[in-house]
Amino acid sequence: MTGYDESSSVPDAPEDEALSCDEPELIPFQGALQTPEGAVEFDTVEVSVNYSALDANEPCVTSVAFWFRKSNDFSCELFITAEKYLDEADALVVSSVTFDGEGGCPGFPPSLAATYYDLDAEVLGSISLGAVQIQDDGVFTRACHESSITVRLAGTLDTIFAPGGVLEEFSIDGTEFVIEGPLRVWDEPASCPVPRE
């Protein structure tokens, strides 16, 4: 997960040797949110990948965030973030999940329409990444993630906004999304994730 490919070029290197990261306007991905009530499919995803080079010898991915949604309907969205901790497979541990199923969300029962959160941190998930390419030519630093990213989720989400104010929940079955690169990567001055105890 924390692997990196570093290369450097002199300032007068040919332009075609420079690192480019042509992230597509629509990022391709596979997978759906799996629940006991059915599968919720999304049309688009936006991805944010951040890395830190505070330690120049061992730069690392610090956080990843995903925003899945159904077309342009902002009432069918899934937000996933991962940061701070690594699991035993060296993958980033999911730190937050929010699912907006309040309306217009195909595959999700209207009777359960609400916004759900991982209130008790019961959602178990991980983010597996390949290497990030970094190029520093002495003037600019560029970074790109060219391989796929795998997101795995399983657990329970809760809502406190259900009809009647009653705490409701629903389960996420074994869910896997695979997001294809290339993806732009952003530098942030943050500490590297550590193994979760």
XYZ file of N, CA and C in Angstrom:
591
model
N 0.837 -1.199 0.000
C 0.000 0.000 0.000
C 0.867 1.242 0.000
N 1.978 1.193 0.740
C 2.778 2.387 0.867
C 3.916 2.445 -0.126
N 3.890 1.572 -1.151
C 4.973 1.544 -2.118
C 4.994 2.772 -2.997
N 6.188 3.184 -3.406
C 6.342 4.361 -4.246
C 7.384 4.093 -5.304
N 7.205 4.703 -6.469
C 8.212 4.721 -7.515
C 8.678 6.153 -7.646
N 9.936 6.413 -7.347
C 10.449 7.774 -7.445
C 11.355 7.898 -8.647
N 11.197 8.974 -9.375
C 12.089 9.270 -10.481
C 12.333 10.758 -10.479
N 13.427 11.157 -11.024
C 13.712 12.580 -11.106
C 14.213 12.880 -12.498
N 14.013 14.113 -12.914
C 14.460 14.509 -14.238
C 15.121 15.876 -14.130
N 16.066 16.128 -14.967
C 16.704 17.430 -14.979
C 15.727 18.431 -15.562
N 15.891 19.727 -15.229
C 14.908 20.728 -15.674
C 14.711 20.779 -17.175
N 15.753 20.416 -17.980
C 15.590 20.517 -19.419
C 15.230 19.176 -20.056
N 14.671 18.239 -19.258
C 14.269 16.948 -19.815
C 13.145 17.144 -20.816
N 13.094 16.307 -21.852
C 12.006 16.413 -22.831
C 10.651 16.282 -22.161
N 9.673 17.020 -22.687
C 8.347 17.016 -22.076
C 7.735 15.630 -22.042
N 8.026 14.783 -23.055
C 7.388 13.478 -23.094
C 7.941 12.542 -22.028
N 9.026 12.945 -21.326
C 9.551 12.141 -20.242
C 8.961 12.560 -18.897
N 8.243 13.661 -18.874
C 7.659 14.143 -17.632
C 6.484 13.261 -17.230
N 6.305 13.127 -15.913
C 5.190 12.344 -15.404
C 3.880 13.051 -15.730
N 2.965 12.331 -16.339
C 1.639 12.886 -16.602
C 0.618 12.028 -15.877
N -0.499 12.628 -15.517
C -1.543 11.890 -14.821
C -2.878 12.321 -15.405
N -3.288 11.638 -16.436
C -4.499 12.015 -17.167
C -5.717 11.348 -16.536
N -6.126 11.850 -15.360
C -7.309 11.305 -14.705
C -8.525 11.574 -15.577
N -9.312 10.540 -15.890
C -10.470 10.744 -16.763
C -11.561 11.551 -16.064
N -12.400 12.178 -16.870
C -13.501 12.956 -16.304
C -14.454 12.057 -15.533
N -14.716 10.861 -16.082
C -15.514 9.857 -15.386
C -14.594 8.700 -15.014
N -14.332 8.528 -13.744
C -13.414 7.491 -13.280
C -14.104 6.137 -13.366
N -13.519 5.172 -14.069
C -14.154 3.857 -14.181
C -14.036 3.067 -12.875
N -15.109 2.344 -12.540
C -15.069 1.494 -11.353
C -16.080 0.364 -11.504
N -15.911 -0.655 -10.688
C -16.830 -1.794 -10.645
C -17.274 -2.001 -9.207
N -18.480 -2.549 -9.035
C -18.966 -2.875 -7.705
C -20.228 -2.129 -7.350
N -20.897 -2.593 -6.299
C -22.130 -1.993 -5.798
C -22.179 -2.197 -4.290
N -22.959 -1.358 -3.619
C -23.156 -1.499 -2.180
C -24.107 -2.673 -1.946
N -23.631 -3.705 -1.270
C -24.424 -4.914 -1.054
C -25.098 -4.863 0.317
N -26.429 -5.007 0.319
C -27.185 -5.027 1.564
C -28.151 -6.209 1.524
N -28.684 -6.635 2.681
C -29.679 -7.724 2.677
C -30.915 -7.383 1.870
N -31.184 -6.073 1.686
C -32.359 -5.642 0.918
C -32.085 -5.583 -0.575
N -30.850 -5.734 -0.986
C -30.497 -5.678 -2.396
C -29.238 -4.879 -2.625
N -28.833 -4.796 -3.884
C -27.622 -4.069 -4.260
C -27.973 -2.646 -4.674
N -27.195 -1.690 -4.185
C -27.355 -0.288 -4.565
C -26.206 0.057 -5.495
N -26.557 0.394 -6.745
C -25.532 0.689 -7.738
C -25.377 2.200 -7.914
N -24.139 2.617 -8.171
C -23.831 4.027 -8.384
C -23.260 4.214 -9.785
N -23.400 5.438 -10.297
C -22.935 5.735 -11.648
C -21.550 6.364 -11.675
N -21.249 7.178 -10.669
C -19.990 7.926 -10.702
C -19.294 7.857 -9.359
N -17.987 8.107 -9.387
C -17.210 8.189 -8.160
C -16.161 9.290 -8.314
N -15.950 10.038 -7.254
C -14.841 10.976 -7.169
C -13.891 10.462 -6.100
N -12.601 10.593 -6.356
C -11.592 10.026 -5.459
C -10.567 11.090 -5.104
N -10.184 11.128 -3.841
C -9.109 12.005 -3.378
C -8.055 11.144 -2.689
N -6.830 11.173 -3.219
C -5.710 10.433 -2.629
C -4.667 11.447 -2.182
N -4.234 11.348 -0.931
C -3.233 12.256 -0.388
C -2.005 11.476 0.084
N -0.838 12.080 -0.088
C 0.380 11.452 0.401
C 1.219 12.495 1.117
N 2.146 12.013 1.932
C 3.039 12.890 2.672
C 4.483 12.544 2.356
N 5.286 13.574 2.169
C 6.716 13.399 1.941
C 7.514 14.074 3.046
N 6.924 14.137 4.246
C 7.655 14.719 5.370
C 8.955 13.965 5.613
N 8.887 12.632 5.443
C 10.090 11.813 5.471
C 10.445 11.512 4.024
N 11.431 12.204 3.491
C 11.758 12.074 2.071
C 12.178 10.668 1.701
N 12.673 9.899 2.676
C 13.113 8.534 2.384
C 11.954 7.541 2.340
N 10.862 7.864 3.024
C 9.728 6.945 3.070
C 8.415 7.715 2.960
N 8.119 8.281 1.792
C 6.821 8.942 1.618
C 5.698 7.916 1.740
N 4.499 8.376 2.088
C 3.410 7.428 2.335
C 2.072 8.026 1.929
N 1.113 7.158 1.629
C -0.265 7.584 1.439
C -0.849 7.843 2.821
N -1.418 9.016 3.023
C -1.947 9.390 4.333
C -3.459 9.225 4.441
N -4.179 9.447 3.345
C -5.634 9.343 3.399
C -6.202 9.158 1.998
N -7.369 8.527 1.969
C -8.107 8.334 0.710
C -9.581 8.572 1.000
N -10.274 9.239 0.091
C -11.702 9.485 0.247
C -12.421 9.177 -1.061
N -13.631 8.649 -0.953
C -14.449 8.282 -2.111
C -15.843 8.864 -1.953
N -16.384 9.360 -3.064
C -17.755 9.878 -3.094
C -18.460 9.214 -4.273
N -19.254 8.180 -3.949
C -20.058 7.492 -4.963
C -21.428 8.149 -5.013
N -21.999 8.257 -6.220
C -23.355 8.777 -6.308
C -24.065 8.216 -7.546
N -25.375 8.337 -7.508
C -26.220 7.866 -8.596
C -26.548 9.037 -9.498
N -25.990 9.026 -10.705
C -26.179 10.124 -11.653
C -25.887 11.438 -10.940
N -26.774 12.427 -11.114
C -26.601 13.705 -10.432
C -27.601 13.869 -9.301
N -28.133 12.737 -8.842
C -29.116 12.772 -7.766
C -28.375 12.790 -6.429
N -28.427 13.931 -5.735
C -27.676 14.071 -4.495
C -28.404 13.459 -3.308
N -29.365 12.582 -3.556
C -30.021 11.863 -2.463
C -29.690 10.386 -2.517
N -28.672 10.021 -3.270
C -28.213 8.630 -3.317
C -26.695 8.662 -3.392
N -26.055 8.739 -2.216
C -24.610 8.940 -2.160
C -23.987 8.045 -1.098
N -22.738 7.686 -1.334
C -21.957 6.904 -0.384
C -20.602 7.574 -0.228
N -20.269 7.937 1.008
C -18.983 8.561 1.310
C -18.143 7.590 2.135
N -16.903 7.400 1.739
C -15.992 6.507 2.457
C -14.658 7.225 2.624
N -14.105 7.199 3.832
C -12.769 7.750 4.049
C -11.914 6.725 4.787
N -10.620 6.816 4.563
C -9.656 5.950 5.251
C -8.417 6.764 5.559
N -7.931 6.652 6.800
C -6.760 7.408 7.219
C -6.249 6.879 8.556
N -5.069 7.277 8.931
C -4.450 7.082 10.248
C -3.944 5.673 10.527
N -4.702 4.628 10.120
C -4.321 3.283 10.543
C -4.197 2.313 9.367
N -3.326 1.321 9.550
C -3.138 0.225 8.595
C -3.557 -1.078 9.255
N -4.120 -2.002 8.448
C -4.444 -3.318 8.988
C -3.255 -4.267 8.809
N -3.474 -5.545 9.118
C -2.380 -6.506 9.064
C -1.884 -6.756 7.642
N -2.685 -6.384 6.637
C -2.275 -6.543 5.233
C -1.672 -5.252 4.671
N -1.406 -4.270 5.541
C -0.814 -2.999 5.143
C -1.761 -2.159 4.292
N -3.069 -2.384 4.457
C -4.083 -1.584 3.762
C -4.617 -0.534 4.725
N -5.030 0.617 4.185
C -5.621 1.664 5.014
C -6.949 1.192 5.595
N -7.161 1.457 6.873
C -8.398 1.072 7.546
C -9.460 2.149 7.305
N -10.653 1.730 6.916
C -11.754 2.677 6.712
C -12.069 3.365 8.031
N -12.137 4.688 8.006
C -12.372 5.462 9.221
C -13.778 6.039 9.310
N -14.476 6.157 8.173
C -15.807 6.758 8.198
C -16.605 6.316 6.973
N -17.900 6.027 7.197
C -18.817 5.680 6.110
C -20.139 6.401 6.342
N -20.643 7.059 5.302
C -21.966 7.682 5.350
C -22.718 7.292 4.091
N -23.956 6.830 4.252
C -24.793 6.470 3.106
C -26.068 7.289 3.152
N -26.324 8.050 2.084
C -27.540 8.848 1.965
C -28.521 8.080 1.094
N -29.502 7.447 1.732
C -30.528 6.701 1.008
C -31.898 7.303 1.201
N -31.949 8.648 1.280
C -33.203 9.310 1.624
C -34.225 9.288 0.498
N -33.793 9.120 -0.716
C -34.768 9.077 -1.801
C -34.093 8.907 -3.145
N -34.814 8.363 -4.108
C -34.283 8.215 -5.451
C -33.066 7.329 -5.524
N -33.016 6.301 -4.681
C -31.849 5.431 -4.634
C -32.269 4.025 -5.067
N -32.154 3.719 -6.347
C -32.580 2.411 -6.849
C -31.911 1.269 -6.109
N -32.699 0.287 -5.728
C -32.176 -0.867 -5.020
C -32.252 -0.748 -3.517
N -32.680 0.435 -3.021
C -32.786 0.632 -1.573
C -34.247 0.872 -1.220
N -34.829 0.088 -0.296
C -36.263 0.181 -0.009
C -36.673 1.558 0.509
N -37.752 2.143 -0.016
C -38.237 3.438 0.480
C -38.535 3.410 1.979
N -38.913 2.248 2.502
C -39.242 2.154 3.928
C -38.025 2.386 4.815
N -36.811 2.257 4.250
C -35.581 2.464 5.011
C -34.904 3.780 4.656
N -35.611 4.619 3.882
C -35.002 5.859 3.406
C -34.563 6.743 4.567
N -33.265 7.015 4.631
C -32.674 7.851 5.663
C -31.195 8.007 5.345
N -30.486 8.811 6.134
C -29.043 8.917 6.021
C -28.423 8.121 7.160
N -27.494 7.248 6.815
C -26.925 6.321 7.780
C -25.439 6.613 7.999
N -24.987 6.387 9.240
C -23.606 6.650 9.624
C -23.048 5.447 10.385
N -21.733 5.389 10.468
C -21.103 4.359 11.298
C -20.924 4.935 12.707
N -22.032 5.100 13.420
C -22.028 5.785 14.711
C -21.164 5.072 15.743
N -21.132 3.753 15.700
C -20.370 2.982 16.685
C -19.104 2.384 16.100
N -18.675 2.926 14.963
C -17.466 2.427 14.299
C -17.539 0.918 14.070
N -18.729 0.436 13.684
C -18.917 -0.997 13.488
C -18.651 -1.439 12.051
N -18.478 -0.472 11.155
C -18.191 -0.851 9.780
C -16.731 -1.261 9.675
N -16.495 -2.429 9.137
C -15.139 -2.906 8.939
C -14.805 -2.769 7.468
N -13.690 -2.160 7.179
C -13.333 -1.982 5.780
C -11.873 -1.648 5.624
N -11.404 -1.784 4.384
C -10.008 -1.482 4.087
C -9.885 -0.963 2.671
N -8.805 -0.226 2.425
C -8.506 0.342 1.127
C -7.123 -0.159 0.713
N -7.064 -0.899 -0.383
C -5.790 -1.430 -0.869
C -5.359 -0.646 -2.102
N -4.125 -0.114 -2.052
C -3.597 0.680 -3.156
C -2.296 0.079 -3.649
N -1.999 0.391 -4.904
C -0.703 0.055 -5.459
C 0.269 1.194 -5.238
N 1.312 1.246 -6.037
C 2.353 2.258 -5.882
C 1.898 3.607 -6.421
N 2.392 4.657 -5.782
C 2.202 6.016 -6.263
C 3.502 6.464 -6.905
N 3.401 7.014 -8.096
C 4.586 7.519 -8.782
C 4.808 8.978 -8.409
N 6.019 9.295 -8.021
C 6.364 10.654 -7.642
C 7.528 11.125 -8.494
N 7.424 12.328 -9.018
C 8.513 12.913 -9.805
C 8.809 14.302 -9.275
N 10.069 14.540 -8.945
C 10.509 15.847 -8.460
C 11.641 16.316 -9.360
N 11.382 17.374 -10.138
C 12.412 17.859 -11.060
C 13.179 19.050 -10.490
N 13.007 19.265 -9.175
C 13.690 20.379 -8.547
C 12.872 21.653 -8.545
N 11.835 21.685 -9.359
C 10.941 22.849 -9.420
C 9.530 22.441 -9.001
N 9.033 21.346 -9.604
C 7.691 20.857 -9.307
C 7.763 19.405 -8.838
N 6.849 19.055 -7.964
C 6.673 17.664 -7.569
C 5.314 17.213 -8.079
N 5.302 16.111 -8.808
C 4.054 15.580 -9.353
C 3.866 14.160 -8.838
N 2.617 13.771 -8.624
C 2.344 12.422 -8.138
C 1.106 11.873 -8.821
N 1.115 10.544 -9.048
C 0.017 9.893 -9.764
C -0.138 8.462 -9.258
N -1.372 8.004 -9.138
C -1.663 6.608 -8.806
C -2.253 5.974 -10.064
N -1.506 5.063 -10.671
C -1.905 4.537 -11.976
C -2.625 3.198 -11.902
N -2.468 2.443 -10.825
C -3.104 1.136 -10.738
C -4.481 1.253 -10.087
N -5.143 0.134 -9.880
C -6.487 0.147 -9.312
C -6.443 0.264 -7.792
N -7.565 0.687 -7.224
C -7.745 0.760 -5.772
C -8.939 -0.121 -5.423
N -8.780 -0.962 -4.408
C -9.859 -1.846 -3.978
C -10.401 -1.397 -2.632
N -11.722 -1.230 -2.567
C -12.412 -0.821 -1.347
C -13.274 -1.983 -0.879
N -13.101 -2.401 0.374
C -13.901 -3.497 0.943
C -14.642 -2.994 2.173
N -15.947 -3.334 2.244
C -16.792 -2.903 3.364
C -17.648 -4.053 3.853
N -17.887 -4.102 5.149
C -18.853 -5.031 5.746
C -19.126 -4.541 7.156
N -20.396 -4.410 7.538
C -20.701 -3.942 8.877
C -22.087 -3.351 8.964
N -22.321 -2.520 9.972
C -23.643 -1.967 10.245
C -23.594 -0.446 10.291
N -24.558 0.184 9.616
C -24.734 1.630 9.672
C -26.012 1.948 10.447
N -26.033 3.118 11.096
C -27.178 3.523 11.915
C -27.705 4.876 11.464
N -28.958 5.140 11.793
C -29.525 6.465 11.575
C -30.319 6.879 12.795
N -30.287 8.169 13.100
C -31.108 8.706 14.191
C -32.186 9.616 13.628
N -32.354 9.587 12.311
C -33.308 10.475 11.665
C -34.448 9.713 11.000
N -34.646 8.480 11.413
C -35.739 7.684 10.866
C -37.076 8.212 11.386
N -38.190 7.878 10.704
C -39.506 8.325 11.166
C -39.724 7.964 12.632
N -40.216 8.932 13.406
C -40.470 8.691 14.816
C -39.247 8.879 15.688
N -38.107 9.193 15.091
C -36.899 9.409 15.866
C -36.296 8.147 16.450
N -36.697 6.999 15.937
C -36.197 5.724 16.447
C -34.884 5.374 15.751
N -33.916 4.925 16.525
C -32.638 4.522 15.953
C -32.840 3.297 15.073
N -32.475 3.423 13.820
C -32.593 2.324 12.871
C -31.213 1.974 12.348
N -31.089 0.787 11.789
C -29.814 0.382 11.218
C -30.039 -0.532 10.019
N -29.015 -0.646 9.200
C -29.037 -1.655 8.159
C -27.609 -2.148 7.945
N -27.523 -3.346 7.397
C -26.227 -3.996 7.272
C -25.644 -3.839 5.884
N -24.334 -3.734 5.853
C -23.600 -3.815 4.597
C -22.983 -5.207 4.525
N -23.397 -5.972 3.536
C -22.801 -7.284 3.328
C -21.428 -7.107 2.689
N -20.756 -8.206 2.437
C -19.436 -8.121 1.818
C -19.482 -7.331 0.520
N -18.989 -6.113 0.544
C -19.019 -5.190 -0.596
C -17.608 -4.923 -1.067
N -17.421 -4.901 -2.383
C -16.112 -4.581 -2.938
C -16.272 -3.665 -4.141
N -15.563 -2.554 -4.103
C -15.457 -1.651 -5.250
C -14.018 -1.699 -5.755
N -13.855 -1.667 -7.072
C -12.530 -1.575 -7.679
C -12.521 -0.336 -8.554
N -11.686 0.629 -8.187
C -11.604 1.905 -8.900
C -10.331 1.904 -9.726
N -10.450 2.238 -10.998
C -9.309 2.188 -11.906
C -8.581 3.526 -11.962
N -7.259 3.460 -12.125
C -6.455 4.663 -12.318
C -6.413 5.035 -13.794
N -5.700 6.101 -14.132
C -4.849 6.897 -13.248
C -5.642 7.916 -12.436
N -5.108 8.231 -11.245
C -5.725 9.212 -10.361
C -4.669 10.207 -9.900
N -5.021 11.470 -9.873
C -4.105 12.473 -9.346
C -3.936 12.276 -7.839
N -2.762 12.585 -7.340
C -2.445 12.435 -5.923
C -1.939 13.766 -5.401
N -2.367 14.126 -4.199
C -2.068 15.439 -3.648
C -1.179 15.318 -2.423
N -0.249 16.245 -2.304
C 0.693 16.270 -1.196
C 0.072 16.988 -0.003
N 0.226 16.402 1.193
C -0.227 17.063 2.406
C 0.778 16.776 3.523
N 1.065 17.758 4.370
C 2.037 17.569 5.441
C 1.408 16.850 6.625
N 1.266 15.545 6.530
C 0.613 14.764 7.572
C 1.461 13.559 7.946
N 1.189 13.007 9.126
C 1.912 11.833 9.580
C 1.460 10.598 8.821
N 2.360 9.643 8.643
C 2.019 8.394 7.972
C 1.119 7.541 8.853
N 0.233 6.757 8.256
C -0.604 5.832 9.036
C 0.259 4.823 9.781
N -0.263 4.341 10.894
C 0.456 3.364 11.712
C -0.400 2.105 11.850
N 0.206 0.959 12.166
C -0.581 -0.265 12.362
C -1.615 -0.084 13.461
N -2.814 -0.589 13.205
C -3.875 -0.501 14.204
C -3.627 -1.524 15.308
N -3.767 -1.107 16.541
C -3.523 -2.011 17.662
C -4.732 -2.870 17.945
